Coordinates of N, CA and C in Angstrom, one line a residue:
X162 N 0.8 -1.2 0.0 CA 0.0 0.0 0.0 C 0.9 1.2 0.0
X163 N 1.6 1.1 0.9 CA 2.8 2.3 0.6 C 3.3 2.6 -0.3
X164 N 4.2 1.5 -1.3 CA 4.1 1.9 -2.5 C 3.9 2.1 -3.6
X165 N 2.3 1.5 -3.7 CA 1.1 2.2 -4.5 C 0.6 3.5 -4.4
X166 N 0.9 4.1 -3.4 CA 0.6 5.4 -3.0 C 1.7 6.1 -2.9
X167 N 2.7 6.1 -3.7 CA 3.8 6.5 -3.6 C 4.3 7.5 -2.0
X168 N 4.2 6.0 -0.7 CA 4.5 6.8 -0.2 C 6.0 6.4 0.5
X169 N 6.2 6.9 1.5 CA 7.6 6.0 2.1 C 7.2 6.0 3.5
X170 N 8.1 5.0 4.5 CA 8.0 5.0 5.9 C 7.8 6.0 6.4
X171 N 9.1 7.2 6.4 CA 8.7 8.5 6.8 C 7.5 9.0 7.1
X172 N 7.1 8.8 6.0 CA 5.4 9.8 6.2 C 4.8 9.6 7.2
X173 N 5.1 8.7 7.5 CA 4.5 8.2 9.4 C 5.4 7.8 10.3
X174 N 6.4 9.4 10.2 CA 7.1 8.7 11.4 C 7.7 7.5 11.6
X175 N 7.9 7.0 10.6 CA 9.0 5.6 10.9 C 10.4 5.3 10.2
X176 N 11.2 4.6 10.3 CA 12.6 4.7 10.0 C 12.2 4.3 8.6
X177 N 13.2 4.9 7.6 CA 13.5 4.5 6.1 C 13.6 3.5 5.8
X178 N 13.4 2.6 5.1 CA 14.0 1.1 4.7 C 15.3 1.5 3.7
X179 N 16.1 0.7 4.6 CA 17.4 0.6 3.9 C 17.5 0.3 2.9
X180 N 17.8 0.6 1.9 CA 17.9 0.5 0.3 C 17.1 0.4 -0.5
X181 N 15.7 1.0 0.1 CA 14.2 0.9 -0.6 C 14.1 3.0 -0.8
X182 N 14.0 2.7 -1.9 CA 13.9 4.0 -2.7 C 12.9 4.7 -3.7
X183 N 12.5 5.1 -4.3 CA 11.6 5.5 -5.0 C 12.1 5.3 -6.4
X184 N 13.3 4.9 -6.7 CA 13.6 4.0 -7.8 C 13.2 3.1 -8.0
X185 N 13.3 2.0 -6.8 CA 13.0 0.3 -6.6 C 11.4 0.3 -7.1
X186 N 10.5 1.6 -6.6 CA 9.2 1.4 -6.5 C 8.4 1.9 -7.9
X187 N 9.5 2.8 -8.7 CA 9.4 2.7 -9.8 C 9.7 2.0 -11.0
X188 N 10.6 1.1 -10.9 CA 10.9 0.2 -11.1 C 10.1 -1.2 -11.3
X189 N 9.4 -1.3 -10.0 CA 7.9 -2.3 -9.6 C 7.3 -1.9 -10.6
X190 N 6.8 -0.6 -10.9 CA 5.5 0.1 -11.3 C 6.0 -0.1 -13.1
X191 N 7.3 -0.4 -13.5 CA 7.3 -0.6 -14.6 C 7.6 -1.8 -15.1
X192 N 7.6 -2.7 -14.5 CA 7.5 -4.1 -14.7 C 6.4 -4.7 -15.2
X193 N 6.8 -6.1 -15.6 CA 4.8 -6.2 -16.6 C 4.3 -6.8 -15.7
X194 N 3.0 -6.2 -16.6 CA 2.2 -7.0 -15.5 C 2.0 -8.6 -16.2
X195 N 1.6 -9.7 -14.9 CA 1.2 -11.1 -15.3 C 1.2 -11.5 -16.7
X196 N 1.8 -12.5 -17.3 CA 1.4 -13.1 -18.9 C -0.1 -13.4 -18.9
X197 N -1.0 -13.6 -17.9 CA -2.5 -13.5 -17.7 C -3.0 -12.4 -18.1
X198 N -2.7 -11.2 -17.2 CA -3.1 -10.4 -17.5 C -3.1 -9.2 -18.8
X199 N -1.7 -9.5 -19.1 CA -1.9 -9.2 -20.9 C -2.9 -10.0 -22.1
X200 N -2.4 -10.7 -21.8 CA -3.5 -11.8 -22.6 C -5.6 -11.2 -22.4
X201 N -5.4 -11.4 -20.8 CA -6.9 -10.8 -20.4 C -7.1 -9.3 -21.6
X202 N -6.3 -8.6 -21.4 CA -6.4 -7.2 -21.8 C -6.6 -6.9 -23.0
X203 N -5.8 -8.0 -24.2 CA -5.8 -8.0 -25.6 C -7.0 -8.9 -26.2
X204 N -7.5 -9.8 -24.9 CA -8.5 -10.4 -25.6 C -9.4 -9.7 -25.7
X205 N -9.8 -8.7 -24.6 CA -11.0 -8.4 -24.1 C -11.3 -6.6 -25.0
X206 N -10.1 -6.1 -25.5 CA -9.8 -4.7 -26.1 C -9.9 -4.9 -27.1
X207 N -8.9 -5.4 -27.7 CA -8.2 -5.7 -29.3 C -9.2 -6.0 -30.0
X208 N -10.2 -6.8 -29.9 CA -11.3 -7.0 -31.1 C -12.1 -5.9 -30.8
X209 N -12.5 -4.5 -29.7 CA -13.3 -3.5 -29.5 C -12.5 -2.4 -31.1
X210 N -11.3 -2.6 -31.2 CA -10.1 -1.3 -32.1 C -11.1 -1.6 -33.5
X211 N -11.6 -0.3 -33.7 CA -11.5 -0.1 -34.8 C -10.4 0.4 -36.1
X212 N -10.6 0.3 -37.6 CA -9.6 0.5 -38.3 C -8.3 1.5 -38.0
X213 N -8.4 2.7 -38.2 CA -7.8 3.7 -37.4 C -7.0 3.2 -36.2
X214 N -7.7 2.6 -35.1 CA -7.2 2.5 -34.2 C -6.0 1.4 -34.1
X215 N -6.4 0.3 -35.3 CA -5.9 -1.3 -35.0 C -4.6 -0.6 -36.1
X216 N -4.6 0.4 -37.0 CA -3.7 0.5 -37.8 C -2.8 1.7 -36.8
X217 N -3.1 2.6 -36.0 CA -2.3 3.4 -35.2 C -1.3 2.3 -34.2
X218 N -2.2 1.5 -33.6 CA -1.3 0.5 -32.4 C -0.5 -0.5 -33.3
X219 N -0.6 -1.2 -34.6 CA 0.5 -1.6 -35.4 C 1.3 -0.6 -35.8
X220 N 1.4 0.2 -35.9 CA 2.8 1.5 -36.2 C 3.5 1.7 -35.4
X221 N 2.6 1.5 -33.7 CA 3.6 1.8 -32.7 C 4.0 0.5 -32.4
X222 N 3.4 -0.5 -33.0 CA 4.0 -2.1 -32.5 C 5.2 -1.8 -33.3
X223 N 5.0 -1.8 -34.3 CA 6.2 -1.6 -35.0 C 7.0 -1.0 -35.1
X224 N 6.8 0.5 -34.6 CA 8.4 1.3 -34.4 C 9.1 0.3 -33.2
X225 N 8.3 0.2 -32.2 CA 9.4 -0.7 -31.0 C 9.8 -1.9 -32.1
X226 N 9.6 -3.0 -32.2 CA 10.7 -3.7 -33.2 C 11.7 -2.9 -33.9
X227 N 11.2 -2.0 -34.6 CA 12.4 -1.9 -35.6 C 13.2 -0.8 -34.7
X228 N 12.8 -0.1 -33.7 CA 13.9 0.4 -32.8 C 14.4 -0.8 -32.2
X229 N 14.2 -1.7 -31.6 CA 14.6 -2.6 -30.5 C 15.5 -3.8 -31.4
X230 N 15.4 -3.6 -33.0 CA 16.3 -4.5 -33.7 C 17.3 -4.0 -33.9
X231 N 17.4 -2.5 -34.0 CA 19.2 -1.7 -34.7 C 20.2 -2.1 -33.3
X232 N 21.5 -2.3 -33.7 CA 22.2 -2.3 -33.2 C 23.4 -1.4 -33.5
X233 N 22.7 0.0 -33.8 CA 23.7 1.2 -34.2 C 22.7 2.4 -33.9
X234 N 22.9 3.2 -33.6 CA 22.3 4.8 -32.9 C 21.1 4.9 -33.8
X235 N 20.1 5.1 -33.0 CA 19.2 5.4 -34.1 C 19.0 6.3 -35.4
X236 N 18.5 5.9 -36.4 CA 18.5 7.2 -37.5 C 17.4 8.1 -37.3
X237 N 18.2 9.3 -37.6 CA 17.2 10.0 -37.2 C 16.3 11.2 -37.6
X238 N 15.8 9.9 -38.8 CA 14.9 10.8 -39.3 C 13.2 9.6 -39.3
X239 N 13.6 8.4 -38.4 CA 12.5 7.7 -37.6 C 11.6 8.7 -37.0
X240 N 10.8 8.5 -37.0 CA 9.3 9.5 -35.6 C 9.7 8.4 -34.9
X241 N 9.7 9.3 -33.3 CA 9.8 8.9 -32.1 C 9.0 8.9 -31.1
X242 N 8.3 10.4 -32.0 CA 6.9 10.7 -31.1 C 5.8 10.6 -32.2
X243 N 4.2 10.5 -31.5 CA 3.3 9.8 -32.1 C 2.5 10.5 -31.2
X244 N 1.3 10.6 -31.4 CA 0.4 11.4 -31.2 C -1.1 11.0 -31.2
X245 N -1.6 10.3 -30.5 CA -3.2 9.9 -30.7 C -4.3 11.0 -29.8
X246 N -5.1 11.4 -31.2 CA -5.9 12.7 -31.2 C -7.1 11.7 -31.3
X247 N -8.4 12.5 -30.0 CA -9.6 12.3 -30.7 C -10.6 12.6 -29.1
X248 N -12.2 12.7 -29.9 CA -12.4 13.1 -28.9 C -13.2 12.6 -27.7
X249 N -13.2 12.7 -26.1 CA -13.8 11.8 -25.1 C -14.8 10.9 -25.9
X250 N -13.9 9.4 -25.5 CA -15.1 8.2 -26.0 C -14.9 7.9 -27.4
X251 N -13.6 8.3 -27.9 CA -13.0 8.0 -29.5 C -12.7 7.1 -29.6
X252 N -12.0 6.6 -27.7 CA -11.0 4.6 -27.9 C -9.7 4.9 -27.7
X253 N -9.7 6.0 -27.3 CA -8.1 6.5 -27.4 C -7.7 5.9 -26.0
X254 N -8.0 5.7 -24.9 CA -8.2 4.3 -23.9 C -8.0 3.4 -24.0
X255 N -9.1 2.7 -24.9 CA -8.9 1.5 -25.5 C -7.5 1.0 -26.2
X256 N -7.1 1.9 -27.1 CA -6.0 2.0 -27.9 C -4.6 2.1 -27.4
X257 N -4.5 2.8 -26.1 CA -3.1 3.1 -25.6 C -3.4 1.2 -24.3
X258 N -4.4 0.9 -23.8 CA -4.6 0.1 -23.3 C -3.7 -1.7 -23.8
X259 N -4.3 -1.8 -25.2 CA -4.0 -2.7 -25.9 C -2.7 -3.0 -26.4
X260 N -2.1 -1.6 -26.6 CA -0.5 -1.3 -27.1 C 0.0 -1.7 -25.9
X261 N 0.2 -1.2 -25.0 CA 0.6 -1.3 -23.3 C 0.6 -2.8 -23.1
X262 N -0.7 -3.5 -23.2 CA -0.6 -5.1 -22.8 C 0.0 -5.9 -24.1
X263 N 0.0 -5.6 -25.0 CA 0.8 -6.2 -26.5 C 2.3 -6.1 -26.4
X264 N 2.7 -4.8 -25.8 CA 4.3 -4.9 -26.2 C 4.5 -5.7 -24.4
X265 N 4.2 -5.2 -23.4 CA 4.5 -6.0 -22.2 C 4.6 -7.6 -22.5
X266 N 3.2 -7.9 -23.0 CA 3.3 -9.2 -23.3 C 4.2 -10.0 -24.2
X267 N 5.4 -8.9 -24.9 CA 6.3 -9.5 -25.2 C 7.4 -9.2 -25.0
X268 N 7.5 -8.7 -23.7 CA 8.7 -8.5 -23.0 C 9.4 -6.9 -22.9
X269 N 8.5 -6.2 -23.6 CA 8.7 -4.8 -23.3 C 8.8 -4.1 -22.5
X270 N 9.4 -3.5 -21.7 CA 9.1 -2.3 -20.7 C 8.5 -0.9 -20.9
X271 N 7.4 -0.5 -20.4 CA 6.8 0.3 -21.1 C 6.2 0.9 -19.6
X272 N 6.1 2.3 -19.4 CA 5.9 3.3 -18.7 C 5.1 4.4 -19.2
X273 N 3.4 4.2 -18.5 CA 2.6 4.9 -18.7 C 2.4 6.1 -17.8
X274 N 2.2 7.3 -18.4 CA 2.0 8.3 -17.3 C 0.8 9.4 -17.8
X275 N 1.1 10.2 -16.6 CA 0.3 11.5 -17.0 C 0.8 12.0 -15.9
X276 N 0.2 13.7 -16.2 CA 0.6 14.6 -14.9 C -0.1 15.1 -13.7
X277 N -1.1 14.1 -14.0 CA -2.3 14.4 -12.9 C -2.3 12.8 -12.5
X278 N -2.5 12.6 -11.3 CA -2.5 11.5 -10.6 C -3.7 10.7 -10.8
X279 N -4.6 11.4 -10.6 CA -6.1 10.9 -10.7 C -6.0 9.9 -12.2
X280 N -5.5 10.9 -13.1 CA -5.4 10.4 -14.5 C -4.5 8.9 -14.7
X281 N -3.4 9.1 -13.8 CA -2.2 8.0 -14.2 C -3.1 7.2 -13.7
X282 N -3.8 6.8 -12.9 CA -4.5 6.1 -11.7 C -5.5 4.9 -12.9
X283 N -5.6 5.6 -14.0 CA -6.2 5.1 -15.0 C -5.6 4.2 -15.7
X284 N -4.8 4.4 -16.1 CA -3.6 3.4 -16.7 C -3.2 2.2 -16.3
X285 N -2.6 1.3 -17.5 CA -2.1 -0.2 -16.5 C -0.8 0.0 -16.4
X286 N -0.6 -0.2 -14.8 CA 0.7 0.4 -13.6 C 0.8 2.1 -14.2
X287 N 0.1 2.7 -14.1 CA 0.3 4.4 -14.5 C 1.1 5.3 -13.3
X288 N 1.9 6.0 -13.6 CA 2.4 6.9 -13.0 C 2.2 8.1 -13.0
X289 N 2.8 8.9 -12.2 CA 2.6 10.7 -12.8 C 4.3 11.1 -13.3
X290 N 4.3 12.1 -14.1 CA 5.2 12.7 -14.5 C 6.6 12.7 -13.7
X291 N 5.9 13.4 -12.5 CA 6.6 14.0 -11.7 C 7.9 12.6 -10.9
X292 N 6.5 11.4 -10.8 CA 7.4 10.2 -10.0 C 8.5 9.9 -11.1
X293 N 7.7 9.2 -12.0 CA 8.9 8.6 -13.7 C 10.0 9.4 -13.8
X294 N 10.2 11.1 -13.5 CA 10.9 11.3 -14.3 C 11.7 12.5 -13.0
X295 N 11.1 12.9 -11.9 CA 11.4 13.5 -11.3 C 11.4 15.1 -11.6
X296 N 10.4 15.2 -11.8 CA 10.6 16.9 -12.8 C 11.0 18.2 -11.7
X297 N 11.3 19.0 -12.0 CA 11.6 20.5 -10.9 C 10.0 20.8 -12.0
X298 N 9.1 21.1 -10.7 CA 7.7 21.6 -10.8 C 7.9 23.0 -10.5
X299 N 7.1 23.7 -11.2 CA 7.4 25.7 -11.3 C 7.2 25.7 -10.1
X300 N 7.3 26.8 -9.1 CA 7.1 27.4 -7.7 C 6.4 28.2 -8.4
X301 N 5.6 29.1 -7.2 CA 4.8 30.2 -7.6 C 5.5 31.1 -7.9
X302 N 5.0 31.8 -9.1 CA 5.9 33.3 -9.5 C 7.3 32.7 -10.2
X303 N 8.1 31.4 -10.4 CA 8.7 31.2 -11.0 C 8.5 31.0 -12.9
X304 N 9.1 31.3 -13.6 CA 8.5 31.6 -15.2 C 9.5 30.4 -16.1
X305 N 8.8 29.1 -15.8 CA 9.6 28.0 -16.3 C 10.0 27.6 -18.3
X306 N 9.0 29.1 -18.9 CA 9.2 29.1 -20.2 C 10.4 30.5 -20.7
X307 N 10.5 31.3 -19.4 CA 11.7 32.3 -19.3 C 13.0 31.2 -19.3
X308 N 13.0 30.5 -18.5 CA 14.2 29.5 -17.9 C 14.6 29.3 -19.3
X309 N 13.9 28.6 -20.1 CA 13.8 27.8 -20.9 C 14.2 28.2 -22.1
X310 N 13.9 29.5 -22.3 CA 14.6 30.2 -23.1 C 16.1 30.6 -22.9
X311 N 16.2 31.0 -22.3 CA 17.9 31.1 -21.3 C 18.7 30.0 -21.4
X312 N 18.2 29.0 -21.6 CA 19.0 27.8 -21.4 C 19.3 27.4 -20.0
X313 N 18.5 28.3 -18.8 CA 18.5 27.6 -17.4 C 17.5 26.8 -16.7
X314 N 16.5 26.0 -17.8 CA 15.9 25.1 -17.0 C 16.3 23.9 -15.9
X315 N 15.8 24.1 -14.8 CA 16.0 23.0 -14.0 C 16.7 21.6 -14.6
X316 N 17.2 20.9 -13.8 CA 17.6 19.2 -15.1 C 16.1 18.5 -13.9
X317 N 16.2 17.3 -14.3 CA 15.6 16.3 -13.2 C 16.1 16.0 -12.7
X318 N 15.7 15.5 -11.3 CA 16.6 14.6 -10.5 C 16.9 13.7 -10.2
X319 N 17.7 13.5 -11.4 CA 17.7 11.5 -11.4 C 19.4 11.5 -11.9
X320 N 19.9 10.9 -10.8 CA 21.6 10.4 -11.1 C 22.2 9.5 -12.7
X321 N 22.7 9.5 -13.2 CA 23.2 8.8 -14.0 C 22.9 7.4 -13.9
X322 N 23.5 6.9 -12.8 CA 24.3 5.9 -12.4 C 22.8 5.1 -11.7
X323 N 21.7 6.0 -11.2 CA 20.5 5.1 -10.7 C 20.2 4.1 -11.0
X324 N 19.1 3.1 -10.3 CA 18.2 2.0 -10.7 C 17.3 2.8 -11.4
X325 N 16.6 3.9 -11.2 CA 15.3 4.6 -12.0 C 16.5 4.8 -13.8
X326 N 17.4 5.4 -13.4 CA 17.8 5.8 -14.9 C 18.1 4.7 -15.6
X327 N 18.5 3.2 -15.4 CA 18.7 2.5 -15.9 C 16.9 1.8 -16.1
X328 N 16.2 2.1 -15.6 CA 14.8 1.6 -16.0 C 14.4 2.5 -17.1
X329 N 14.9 3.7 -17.2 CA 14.1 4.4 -18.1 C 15.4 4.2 -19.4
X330 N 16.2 4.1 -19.7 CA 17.2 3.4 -20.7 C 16.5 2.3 -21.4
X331 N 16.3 1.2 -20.4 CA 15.3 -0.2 -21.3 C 14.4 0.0 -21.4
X332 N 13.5 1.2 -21.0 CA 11.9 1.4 -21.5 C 11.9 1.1 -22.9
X333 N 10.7 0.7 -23.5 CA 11.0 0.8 -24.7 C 9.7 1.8 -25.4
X334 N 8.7 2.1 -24.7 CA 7.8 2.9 -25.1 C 7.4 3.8 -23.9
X335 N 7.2 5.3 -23.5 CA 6.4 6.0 -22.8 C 5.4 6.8 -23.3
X336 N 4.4 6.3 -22.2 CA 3.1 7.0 -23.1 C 2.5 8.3 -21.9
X337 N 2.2 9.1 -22.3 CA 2.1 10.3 -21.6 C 0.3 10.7 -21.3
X338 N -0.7 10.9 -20.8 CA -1.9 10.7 -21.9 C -2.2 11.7 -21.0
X339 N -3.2 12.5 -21.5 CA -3.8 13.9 -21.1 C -2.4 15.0 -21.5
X340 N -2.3 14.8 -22.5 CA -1.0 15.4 -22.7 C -1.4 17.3 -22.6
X341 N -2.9 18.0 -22.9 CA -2.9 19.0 -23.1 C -2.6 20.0 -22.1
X342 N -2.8 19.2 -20.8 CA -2.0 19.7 -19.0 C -0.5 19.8 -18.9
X343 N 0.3 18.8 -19.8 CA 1.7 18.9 -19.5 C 2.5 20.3 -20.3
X344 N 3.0 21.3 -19.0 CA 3.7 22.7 -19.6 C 5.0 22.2 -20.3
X345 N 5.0 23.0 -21.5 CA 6.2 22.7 -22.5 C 7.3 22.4 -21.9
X346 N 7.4 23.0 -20.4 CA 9.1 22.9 -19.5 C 9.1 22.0 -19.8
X347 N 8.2 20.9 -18.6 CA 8.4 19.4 -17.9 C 8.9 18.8 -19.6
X348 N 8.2 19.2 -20.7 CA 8.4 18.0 -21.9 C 9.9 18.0 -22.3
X349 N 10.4 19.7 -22.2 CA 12.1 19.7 -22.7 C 12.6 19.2 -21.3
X350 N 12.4 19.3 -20.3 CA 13.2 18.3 -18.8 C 13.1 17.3 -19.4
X351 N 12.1 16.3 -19.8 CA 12.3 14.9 -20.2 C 13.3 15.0 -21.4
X352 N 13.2 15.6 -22.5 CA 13.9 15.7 -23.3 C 15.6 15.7 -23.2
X353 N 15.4 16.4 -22.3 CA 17.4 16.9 -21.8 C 17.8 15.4 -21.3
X354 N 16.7 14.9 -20.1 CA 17.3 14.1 -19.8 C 17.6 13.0 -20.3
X355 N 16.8 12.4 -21.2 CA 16.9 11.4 -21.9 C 17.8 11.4 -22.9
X356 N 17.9 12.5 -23.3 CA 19.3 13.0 -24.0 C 20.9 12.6 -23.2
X357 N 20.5 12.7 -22.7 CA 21.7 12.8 -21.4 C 21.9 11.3 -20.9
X358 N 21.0 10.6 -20.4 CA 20.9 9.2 -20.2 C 21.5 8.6 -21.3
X359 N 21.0 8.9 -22.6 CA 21.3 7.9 -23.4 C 22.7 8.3 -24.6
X360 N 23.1 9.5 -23.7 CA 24.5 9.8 -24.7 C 24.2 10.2 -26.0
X361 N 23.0 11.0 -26.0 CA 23.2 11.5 -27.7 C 22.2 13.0 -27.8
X362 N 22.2 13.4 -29.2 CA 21.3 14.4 -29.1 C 20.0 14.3 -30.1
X363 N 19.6 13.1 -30.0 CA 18.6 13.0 -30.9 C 17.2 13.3 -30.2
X364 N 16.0 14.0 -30.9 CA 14.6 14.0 -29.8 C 14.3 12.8 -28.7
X365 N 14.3 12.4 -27.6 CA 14.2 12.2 -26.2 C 15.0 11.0 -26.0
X366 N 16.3 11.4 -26.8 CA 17.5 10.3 -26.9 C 17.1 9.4 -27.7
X367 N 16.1 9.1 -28.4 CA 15.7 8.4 -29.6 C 15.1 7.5 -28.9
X368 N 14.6 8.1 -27.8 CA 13.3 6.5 -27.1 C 11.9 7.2 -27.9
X369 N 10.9 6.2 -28.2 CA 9.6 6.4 -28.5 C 8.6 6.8 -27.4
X370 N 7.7 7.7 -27.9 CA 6.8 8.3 -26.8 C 5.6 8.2 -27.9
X371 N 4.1 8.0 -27.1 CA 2.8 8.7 -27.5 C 2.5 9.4 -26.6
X372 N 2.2 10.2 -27.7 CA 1.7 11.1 -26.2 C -0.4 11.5 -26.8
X373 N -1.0 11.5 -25.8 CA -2.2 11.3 -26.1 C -3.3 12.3 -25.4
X374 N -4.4 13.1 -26.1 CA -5.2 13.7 -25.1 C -6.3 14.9 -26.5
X375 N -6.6 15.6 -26.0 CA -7.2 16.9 -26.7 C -6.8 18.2 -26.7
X376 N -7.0 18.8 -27.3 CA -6.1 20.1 -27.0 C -7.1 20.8 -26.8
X377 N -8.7 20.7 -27.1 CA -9.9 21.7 -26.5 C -9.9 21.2 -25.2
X378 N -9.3 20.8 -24.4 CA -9.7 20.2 -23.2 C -8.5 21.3 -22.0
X379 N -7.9 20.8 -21.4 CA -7.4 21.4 -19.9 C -6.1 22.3 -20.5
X380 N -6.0 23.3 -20.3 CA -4.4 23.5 -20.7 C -3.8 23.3 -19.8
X381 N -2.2 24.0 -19.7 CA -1.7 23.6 -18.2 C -2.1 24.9 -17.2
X382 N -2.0 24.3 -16.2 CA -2.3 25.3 -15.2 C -1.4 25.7 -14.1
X383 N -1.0 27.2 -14.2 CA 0.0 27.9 -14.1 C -0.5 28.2 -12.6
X384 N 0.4 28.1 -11.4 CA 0.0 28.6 -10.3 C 0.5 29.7 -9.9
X385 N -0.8 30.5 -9.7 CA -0.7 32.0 -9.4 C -0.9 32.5 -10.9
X386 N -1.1 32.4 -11.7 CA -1.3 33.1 -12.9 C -2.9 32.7 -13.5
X387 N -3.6 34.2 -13.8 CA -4.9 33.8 -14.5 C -4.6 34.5 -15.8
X388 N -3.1 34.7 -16.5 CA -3.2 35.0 -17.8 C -3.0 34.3 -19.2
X389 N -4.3 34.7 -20.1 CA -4.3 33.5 -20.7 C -3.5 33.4 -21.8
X390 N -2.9 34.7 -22.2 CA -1.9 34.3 -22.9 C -0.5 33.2 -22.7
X391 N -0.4 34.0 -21.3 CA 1.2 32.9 -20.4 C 0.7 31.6 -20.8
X392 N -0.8 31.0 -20.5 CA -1.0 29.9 -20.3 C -0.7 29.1 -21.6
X393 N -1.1 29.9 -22.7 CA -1.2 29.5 -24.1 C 0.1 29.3 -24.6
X394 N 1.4 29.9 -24.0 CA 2.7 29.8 -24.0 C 3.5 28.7 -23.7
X395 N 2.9 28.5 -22.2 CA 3.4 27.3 -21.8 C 3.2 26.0 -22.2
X396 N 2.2 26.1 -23.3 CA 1.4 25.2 -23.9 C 2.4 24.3 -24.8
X397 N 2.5 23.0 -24.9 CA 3.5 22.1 -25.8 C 2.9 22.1 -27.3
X398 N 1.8 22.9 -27.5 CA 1.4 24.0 -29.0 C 2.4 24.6 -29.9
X399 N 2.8 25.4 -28.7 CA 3.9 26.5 -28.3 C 4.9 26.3 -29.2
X400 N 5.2 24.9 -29.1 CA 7.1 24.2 -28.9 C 7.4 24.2 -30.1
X401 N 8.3 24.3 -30.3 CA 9.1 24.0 -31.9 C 8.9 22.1 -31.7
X402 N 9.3 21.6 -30.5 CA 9.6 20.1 -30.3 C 8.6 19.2 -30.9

């Protein structure tokens, strides 16, 4: 229960467990689930996918193979990122659901998130942003698209040398979903880092992402600010990326 709730001993006053970390627990949380349970998931989805949908989750079946076959730097003029648009009750659930239990079920590591908890809570083993990747979240009154221009955005805080960094190295797919909440910072933090992890400078070190949501729906939400321009700025609309 603790860490399903991402929480740790501390929180109640009690001593730390020695070598139990929020890596280890991320780590859990990206592990597959049961050969049962994939199976359950693809039986019970996969004939729901309509065309569109059965032809979007074969593209992404397929970039993991033919990324997960090279054994030389990726090329990089492959898409890395992928994008499933549509709107409440399109299947876009359905669709990131099916991908998720298809590539697990064959040995994939694959790390679902979002930036709202409530949301990750939805996903199979879902996380939030913040846990996967450790982001520096704006403070109030701090201007995380000023940073960003400067070239002084925050990094994440995840060591090189971690258990979490080495989990996110073998990922082979992250899927992000409610993407229209996530501010352009946190996406270049993932970016740098993954760059950084994986020794290169290709878009998010050449790991695959979908990222999935509406863009008439939530933007992100700036604390302390009701201007709607800022908001529209911060917006991954915004990005060249």
């Amino acid at each position: 229960v603790v860490s399903r709730y991402r929480l740790s001993n501390t929180d109640f006053g009690l001593e730390a467990v020695v070598g139990g970390t929020d890596d280890a627990v991320v780590a859990e949380h990206a592990a597959h689930l049961s050969h049962g349970d994939n199976e359950r998931i693809i039986k019970e989805i996969s004939s729901k996918l309509q065309g569109p949908q059965r032809n979007f989750k074969h593209k992404i079946i397929n970039a993991v193979k033919k990324l997960n076959s090279k054994k030389i730097i990726n090329d990089p003029t492959d898409p890395h990122l992928f994008y499933l648009q549509g709107d409440a009750g399109a299947g876009k659930s359905w669709t990131i659901q099916s991908i998720i239990a298809e590539l697990r079920s064959m040995g994939h590591i694959v790390i679902p998130t979002a930036f709202m908890g409530c949301v990750a809570n939805r996903l199979p083993r879902g996380e939030t942003l913040h846990h996967v990747f450790k982001l520096h979240i704006a403070k109030e009154g701090e201007d995380l698209v000023n940073l960003l221009f400067q070239g002084l955005l925050p990094e994440c805080d995840i060591k090189e040398d971690s258990d979490l960094a080495r989990v996110l190295r073998a990922t082979s797919l992250f899927v992000i979903d409610e993407i229209s909440m996530v501010h352009r910072a946190y996406f270049w933090q993932i970016n740098l880092l993954l760059q950084k992890l994986m020794g290169n400078e290709l878009p998010f070190g050449g790991k695959l992402f979908v990222v999935t949501g509406d863009f008439k729906q939530i933007p992100p939400v700036l604390e302390g600010s009701s201007n709607e321009e800022a908001t529209m700025d911060a917006s991954i609309l915004a990005d060249p990326i």
